[in-house]
Structures are given as structure tokens and as C-alpha cells.
């Protein structure tokens, strides 16, 4: 009998559908992030760090877009990293590290990345730790290198409109779940736990993340920009906004 093998492409697709239910404009935000990367390297060889990269959605899109790209994907979720390893293969270096640990960067194969990208992940960190992480980032970027963080960053100038936009997004998502168009986060993990390869890794990830989510602290974009400037980045600003989400960029 042929031994069961993890189908990386199928799980990657399933992850993307599950994430798109939360972020219908996910592809646009990733494109905006890669546009920043493009300006930094001008199409030349690229050394990219996909921070908290999960299954490798950003890495895969960078590989599809850029000809010469050396990718490091860092995360601590063993199940998502197994999917990343299956779909990226030798095209990326996969690093297991906890971003709550200030020594996380010691595990990287390089210093001086051209770009560090992170999406929908840093809201899992507590405020003090995120502030520190921002201070640690310049040490892994070359001068002129770019950091981009896309996440939930509601605009404080629009409190009532933001509330309504979130309610509208919630209703749309609920309709998609009811129609079976996508799996809700918890259901996706239950499905993953049925895969013979992923099952023990899902059990391990539930030990790493005992609660369904991290602290879920969602500061506005200006908080990120202030913290990045204080961390020593030269240029900082918003490069993309979609509803109550945004991507902030910072140049070392
Ligand atoms: C919602 S997923 C997003 C993954 C990927 N960036 C994407 O857009 O598909 C959040 C990711 O952050 C990772 N993460 C959260 N806290 C982390 C930590 N302390 N150290 C490393 N990774 C972390 C999770 O394991 C997960 O892969």
C-alpha cells in the first residue's frame, strides 16, 4: 500500500479559502506588499523573510512573481509549517521560532534581508512584545530594506463606520459559512485534525496555542507607524487600506 502523503497544494488551497473568508481582499493586500518588495530590489535578486508565514501563502506568491528569490519562512505552528514544507519544498528555508522570544532572530539563516513581510499575525502579540519586536527588526534588514505588516488596523477617525464595516463583514462571512462556501477557523482545524499526517501536529499546535487566539490587541495604524519610527526606521507609512485593515511599511 502507498504510504499516505500530505497533499500540500490541497491544504494550501483550503487555508487560502479559509483566510479569504475573513479577508476578502487578501490577494490585493499581498500584491501591495509585494509591490513594496519590488521597489526595494528593482526586480533583482531578493532575500525575503516571511514572518509568521504559516502555510506559506506569501512565500508562494513571491515565488510566482519574482525570478530570483531566496525565502525564509518563520512560524511556530507545526501543522501550518508541515503544509508549508510540503508545498514549498526546497524553494524556502523553514524556521521554527516563537516571536515572543527575543532570541527568535538567532534561528534565521541570514541577516540583511531585503524585505520582511508579515500578515494577519502580529495582533497575536502583546503590546510590549510587539514594541520590542519592532526594535529587533532593523537587525535583520539591510539598509534600505523594507518591512511591511498587514493586519486589522481600524481607523480611529471612523469609529462608527468601522463598527458598521465590521458588522457587514461578519454578516457576509456568516452567510458564506451557512452556504458551505468556506470553513470557519475552528472547523478548519477540526478538518486538519482528521488528516493522518497533520493530526499529531494539530494536537501539538493546540498545546502551543491553548486558546483559540492570542491577545487580539488591534492598535490603529498610527500606533504601528510611531512604534516603527521609534525603532529607528527612516520612512514609515500606510501602503494599503481595505476597510478596517491596513498595511504599514517601514524602510530601514
Ligand atoms: C492567521 S495566520 C497568518 C499566516 C500567514 N501570514 C497568512 O497570511 O496566511 C497567523 C500566523 O501567525 C503565527 N504566529 C502567531 N504567533 C506567533 C509567534 N509567537 N511566533 C511565531 N508565529 C506566530 C501563527 O502560527 C500563524 O501561522
Short mmCIF file of C-alpha atoms and ligand atoms in Angstrom, two decimals:
data_model
loop_
_atom_site.label_atom_id
_atom_site.label_comp_id
_atom_site.label_asym_id
_atom_site.label_seq_id
_atom_site.Cartn_x
_atom_site.Cartn_y
_atom_site.Cartn_z
CA UNK A 1 0.00 0.00 0.00
CA UNK A 2 1.31 3.50 -0.87
CA UNK A 3 2.01 5.39 2.37
CA UNK A 4 -0.25 8.41 2.93
CA UNK A 5 1.45 11.67 1.94
CA UNK A 6 0.36 15.17 2.91
CA UNK A 7 -1.15 16.97 -0.06
CA UNK A 8 0.48 20.37 0.43
CA UNK A 9 -1.24 22.03 -2.54
CA UNK A 10 -4.72 20.95 -1.43
CA UNK A 11 -4.17 22.07 2.16
CA UNK A 12 -2.66 25.33 0.97
CA UNK A 13 -5.74 25.99 -1.16
CA UNK A 14 -8.00 25.10 1.74
CA UNK A 15 -6.07 27.50 4.03
CA UNK A 16 -6.36 30.30 1.47
CA UNK A 17 -10.16 29.82 1.19
CA UNK A 18 -10.48 29.82 4.98
CA UNK A 19 -8.40 33.02 5.29
CA UNK A 20 -10.23 34.74 2.42
CA UNK A 21 -13.49 34.30 4.29
CA UNK A 22 -12.02 36.69 6.89
CA UNK A 23 -10.10 38.84 4.40
CA UNK A 24 -11.94 39.04 1.05
CA UNK A 25 -9.23 41.42 -0.24
CA UNK A 26 -6.37 39.19 0.89
CA UNK A 27 -4.86 38.91 -2.58
CA UNK A 28 -4.85 42.69 -3.04
CA UNK A 29 -3.05 43.23 0.25
CA UNK A 30 -0.42 40.62 -0.60
CA UNK A 31 0.05 42.25 -4.02
CA UNK A 32 0.50 45.64 -2.32
CA UNK A 33 3.11 44.11 0.00
CA UNK A 34 4.98 42.55 -2.92
CA UNK A 35 4.83 45.90 -4.78
CA UNK A 36 6.86 47.38 -1.92
CA UNK A 37 9.33 44.49 -2.20
CA UNK A 38 9.61 45.14 -5.94
CA UNK A 39 10.59 48.78 -5.37
CA UNK A 40 13.30 47.72 -2.92
CA UNK A 41 15.01 45.20 -5.21
CA UNK A 42 14.06 46.61 -8.62
CA UNK A 43 13.50 43.09 -9.94
CA UNK A 44 16.98 41.93 -8.88
CA UNK A 45 17.74 39.01 -6.56
CA UNK A 46 15.62 39.12 -3.44
CA UNK A 47 16.15 37.77 0.08
CA UNK A 48 12.75 37.65 1.76
CA UNK A 49 11.64 36.80 5.29
CA UNK A 50 8.01 35.62 5.52
CA UNK A 51 7.46 36.28 9.22
CA UNK A 52 4.73 34.23 10.94
CA UNK A 53 4.27 32.89 7.42
CA UNK A 54 2.04 29.92 8.35
CA UNK A 55 1.43 27.68 5.33
CA UNK A 56 3.49 29.95 3.06
CA UNK A 57 0.81 31.91 1.20
CA UNK A 58 3.04 34.99 0.87
CA UNK A 59 6.11 32.90 0.01
CA UNK A 60 4.26 31.12 -2.79
CA UNK A 61 3.09 34.43 -4.28
CA UNK A 62 6.61 35.87 -4.05
CA UNK A 63 7.99 32.80 -5.83
CA UNK A 64 5.38 33.20 -8.57
CA UNK A 65 6.19 36.88 -9.02
CA UNK A 66 9.98 37.20 -8.64
CA UNK A 67 12.57 35.30 -10.64
CA UNK A 68 15.39 35.14 -8.08
CA UNK A 69 14.08 34.89 -4.57
CA UNK A 70 15.68 33.34 -1.51
CA UNK A 71 12.91 32.80 1.04
CA UNK A 72 12.95 32.16 4.76
CA UNK A 73 9.59 31.33 6.33
CA UNK A 74 9.37 31.56 10.11
CA UNK A 75 6.48 30.38 12.27
CA UNK A 76 5.91 28.22 15.32
CA UNK A 77 2.82 26.26 14.28
CA UNK A 78 3.95 22.71 13.42
CA UNK A 79 0.83 21.88 11.37
CA UNK A 80 0.99 25.02 9.24
CA UNK A 81 4.74 24.55 8.81
CA UNK A 82 4.18 20.97 7.61
CA UNK A 83 1.85 22.30 4.92
CA UNK A 84 4.44 24.97 4.05
CA UNK A 85 7.17 22.35 3.79
CA UNK A 86 5.00 20.17 1.56
CA UNK A 87 4.11 22.94 -0.87
CA UNK A 88 7.35 24.97 -0.83
CA UNK A 89 9.78 22.04 -0.74
CA UNK A 90 13.37 23.15 -1.35
CA UNK A 91 12.23 26.59 -2.50
CA UNK A 92 12.29 28.03 1.03
CA UNK A 93 14.13 27.62 4.30
CA UNK A 94 11.65 26.89 7.06
CA UNK A 95 12.45 28.06 10.57
CA UNK A 96 10.55 27.18 13.72
CA UNK A 97 10.69 30.03 16.23
CA UNK A 98 8.45 31.83 18.70
CA UNK A 99 8.28 35.58 18.08
CA UNK A 100 7.56 36.09 21.76
CA UNK A 101 11.16 35.00 22.38
CA UNK A 102 13.59 37.94 21.88
CA UNK A 103 16.17 35.42 20.56
CA UNK A 104 13.94 34.44 17.60
CA UNK A 105 16.28 36.01 15.04
CA UNK A 106 19.19 33.77 16.12
CA UNK A 107 17.47 30.96 14.23
CA UNK A 108 17.50 32.75 10.88
CA UNK A 109 19.95 31.54 8.22
CA UNK A 110 20.72 35.14 7.17
CA UNK A 111 20.91 38.70 8.35
CA UNK A 112 20.39 41.60 5.92
CA UNK A 113 17.08 40.59 4.31
CA UNK A 114 15.82 42.86 1.53
CA UNK A 115 12.31 42.60 2.90
CA UNK A 116 10.41 41.24 5.90
CA UNK A 117 6.68 40.71 5.36
CA UNK A 118 4.07 39.74 7.92
CA UNK A 119 0.30 39.42 7.51
CA UNK A 120 -2.54 38.90 9.96
CA UNK A 121 -0.24 37.71 12.72
CA UNK A 122 1.26 40.41 14.91
CA UNK A 123 -2.07 41.07 16.65
CA UNK A 124 -1.32 37.77 18.43
CA UNK A 125 1.49 39.53 20.34
CA UNK A 126 1.08 41.62 23.47
CA UNK A 127 1.76 45.38 23.06
CA UNK A 128 5.09 45.44 24.93
CA UNK A 129 6.40 42.46 22.98
CA UNK A 130 5.33 43.94 19.63
CA UNK A 131 7.15 47.17 20.51
CA UNK A 132 10.30 45.15 21.24
CA UNK A 133 9.90 43.09 18.07
CA UNK A 134 9.79 46.28 16.01
CA UNK A 135 13.09 47.30 17.65
CA UNK A 136 14.60 43.90 16.74
CA UNK A 137 13.63 44.07 13.07
CA UNK A 138 16.27 46.54 11.77
CA UNK A 139 18.94 44.00 12.74
CA UNK A 140 17.58 41.52 10.16
CA UNK A 141 17.14 44.06 7.33
CA UNK A 142 19.81 45.52 5.11
CA UNK A 143 19.99 49.33 4.91
CA UNK A 144 17.20 50.38 2.54
CA UNK A 145 15.33 47.11 3.17
CA UNK A 146 11.57 47.15 3.77
CA UNK A 147 9.27 45.83 6.46
CA UNK A 148 5.53 45.54 5.74
CA UNK A 149 2.85 44.49 8.22
CA UNK A 150 -0.74 43.96 7.03
CA UNK A 151 -3.26 43.45 9.79
CA UNK A 152 -6.51 44.65 11.32
CA UNK A 153 -5.88 48.37 11.93
CA UNK A 154 -9.19 50.23 12.32
CA UNK A 155 -9.14 53.96 11.64
CA UNK A 156 -9.83 55.82 14.95
CA UNK A 157 -11.30 58.72 12.93
CA UNK A 158 -14.11 56.40 11.82
CA UNK A 159 -15.35 54.63 14.97
CA UNK A 160 -18.99 54.24 13.95
CA UNK A 161 -18.28 53.49 10.30
CA UNK A 162 -15.63 50.92 11.34
CA UNK A 163 -18.16 49.25 13.62
CA UNK A 164 -20.63 49.04 10.73
CA UNK A 165 -17.99 47.78 8.30
CA UNK A 166 -17.03 45.01 10.76
CA UNK A 167 -20.70 44.06 11.27
CA UNK A 168 -21.19 43.92 7.49
CA UNK A 169 -18.10 41.73 7.05
CA UNK A 170 -19.30 39.43 9.86
CA UNK A 171 -22.72 39.04 8.21
CA UNK A 172 -21.16 38.24 4.82
CA UNK A 173 -18.87 35.68 6.40
CA UNK A 174 -21.74 34.05 8.31
CA UNK A 175 -23.66 33.72 5.01
CA UNK A 176 -20.65 32.07 3.35
CA UNK A 177 -20.29 29.58 6.22
CA UNK A 178 -24.02 28.83 6.15
CA UNK A 179 -23.78 28.09 2.41
CA UNK A 180 -20.72 25.88 2.92
CA UNK A 181 -18.60 28.23 0.77
CA UNK A 182 -15.73 28.27 3.29
CA UNK A 183 -14.71 26.69 6.57
CA UNK A 184 -14.75 28.73 9.76
CA UNK A 185 -11.40 28.82 11.68
CA UNK A 186 -12.37 26.17 14.27
CA UNK A 187 -13.91 23.89 11.63
CA UNK A 188 -10.76 24.18 9.51
CA UNK A 189 -8.66 22.94 12.44
CA UNK A 190 -11.10 20.09 13.08
CA UNK A 191 -10.77 19.07 9.43
CA UNK A 192 -6.97 19.31 9.64
CA UNK A 193 -7.01 17.03 12.69
CA UNK A 194 -8.58 14.32 10.50
CA UNK A 195 -5.54 14.24 8.22
CA UNK A 196 -3.23 11.39 9.33
CA UNK A 197 -0.07 13.48 8.87
CA UNK A 198 -1.46 16.68 10.37
CA UNK A 199 -3.30 15.05 13.32
CA UNK A 200 -0.35 14.87 15.77
CA UNK A 201 0.85 18.28 14.63
CA UNK A 202 -2.57 19.82 15.23
CA UNK A 203 -2.53 18.32 18.75
CA UNK A 204 0.90 19.90 19.26
CA UNK A 205 -0.30 23.32 17.96
CA UNK A 206 -3.22 23.23 20.40
CA UNK A 207 -0.62 22.84 23.16
CA UNK A 208 1.31 25.85 21.78
CA UNK A 209 -1.86 27.94 21.37
CA UNK A 210 -4.14 26.74 24.20
CA UNK A 211 -6.68 29.49 23.47
CA UNK A 212 -8.34 29.86 20.08
CA UNK A 213 -6.35 33.07 19.53
CA UNK A 214 -3.69 35.29 21.04
CA UNK A 215 -4.41 38.51 22.92
CA UNK A 216 -6.12 40.11 19.88
CA UNK A 217 -4.84 43.59 20.52
CA UNK A 218 -5.66 45.70 17.45
CA UNK A 219 -3.97 49.09 17.55
CA UNK A 220 -4.59 51.65 14.84
CA UNK A 221 -2.09 52.18 12.01
CA UNK A 222 -0.64 55.29 13.67
CA UNK A 223 0.42 53.19 16.68
CA UNK A 224 2.42 50.92 14.35
CA UNK A 225 3.95 53.90 12.50
CA UNK A 226 5.01 55.59 15.75
CA UNK A 227 6.50 52.34 17.08
CA UNK A 228 8.38 51.72 13.82
CA UNK A 229 9.79 55.26 13.76
CA UNK A 230 10.85 54.87 17.40
CA UNK A 231 12.54 51.60 16.39
CA UNK A 232 14.79 53.57 14.01
CA UNK A 233 13.10 53.05 10.62
CA UNK A 234 13.58 56.05 8.30
CA UNK A 235 10.40 56.15 6.18
CA UNK A 236 7.11 54.84 7.54
CA UNK A 237 3.60 54.99 6.15
CA UNK A 238 0.44 53.21 5.04
CA UNK A 239 0.79 51.45 1.66
CA UNK A 240 -2.62 49.79 1.53
CA UNK A 241 -6.01 50.11 3.21
CA UNK A 242 -9.10 47.97 2.82
CA UNK A 243 -11.99 48.72 5.20
CA UNK A 244 -10.71 48.33 8.75
CA UNK A 245 -7.47 46.60 7.67
CA UNK A 246 -4.25 48.25 6.52
CA UNK A 247 -0.64 47.52 5.60
CA UNK A 248 2.08 49.70 7.10
CA UNK A 249 5.53 49.85 5.53
CA UNK A 250 8.83 50.97 7.01
CA UNK A 251 12.20 51.42 5.31
CA UNK A 252 15.39 50.75 7.26
C1 LIG B 1 -3.70 33.99 10.67
S1 LIG B 1 -2.17 33.20 10.49
C2 LIG B 1 -1.47 34.06 9.10
C3 LIG B 1 -0.41 33.23 8.39
C4 LIG B 1 0.12 33.86 7.10
N1 LIG B 1 0.83 35.10 7.38
C5 LIG B 1 -1.01 34.08 6.11
O1 LIG B 1 -1.33 35.24 5.84
O2 LIG B 1 -1.56 33.09 5.62
C6 LIG B 1 -1.21 33.81 11.86
C7 LIG B 1 0.16 33.14 11.95
O3 LIG B 1 0.93 33.75 12.96
C8 LIG B 1 1.67 32.73 13.59
N2 LIG B 1 2.10 33.19 14.92
C9 LIG B 1 1.31 33.71 15.89
N3 LIG B 1 2.04 33.95 16.99
C10 LIG B 1 3.32 33.57 16.71
C11 LIG B 1 4.52 33.55 17.46
N4 LIG B 1 4.55 33.97 18.72
N5 LIG B 1 5.63 33.09 16.87
C12 LIG B 1 5.61 32.64 15.59
N6 LIG B 1 4.49 32.63 14.83
C13 LIG B 1 3.36 33.08 15.39
C14 LIG B 1 0.69 31.58 13.67
O4 LIG B 1 1.32 30.35 13.93
C15 LIG B 1 0.06 31.66 12.29
O5 LIG B 1 0.77 30.93 11.34
#
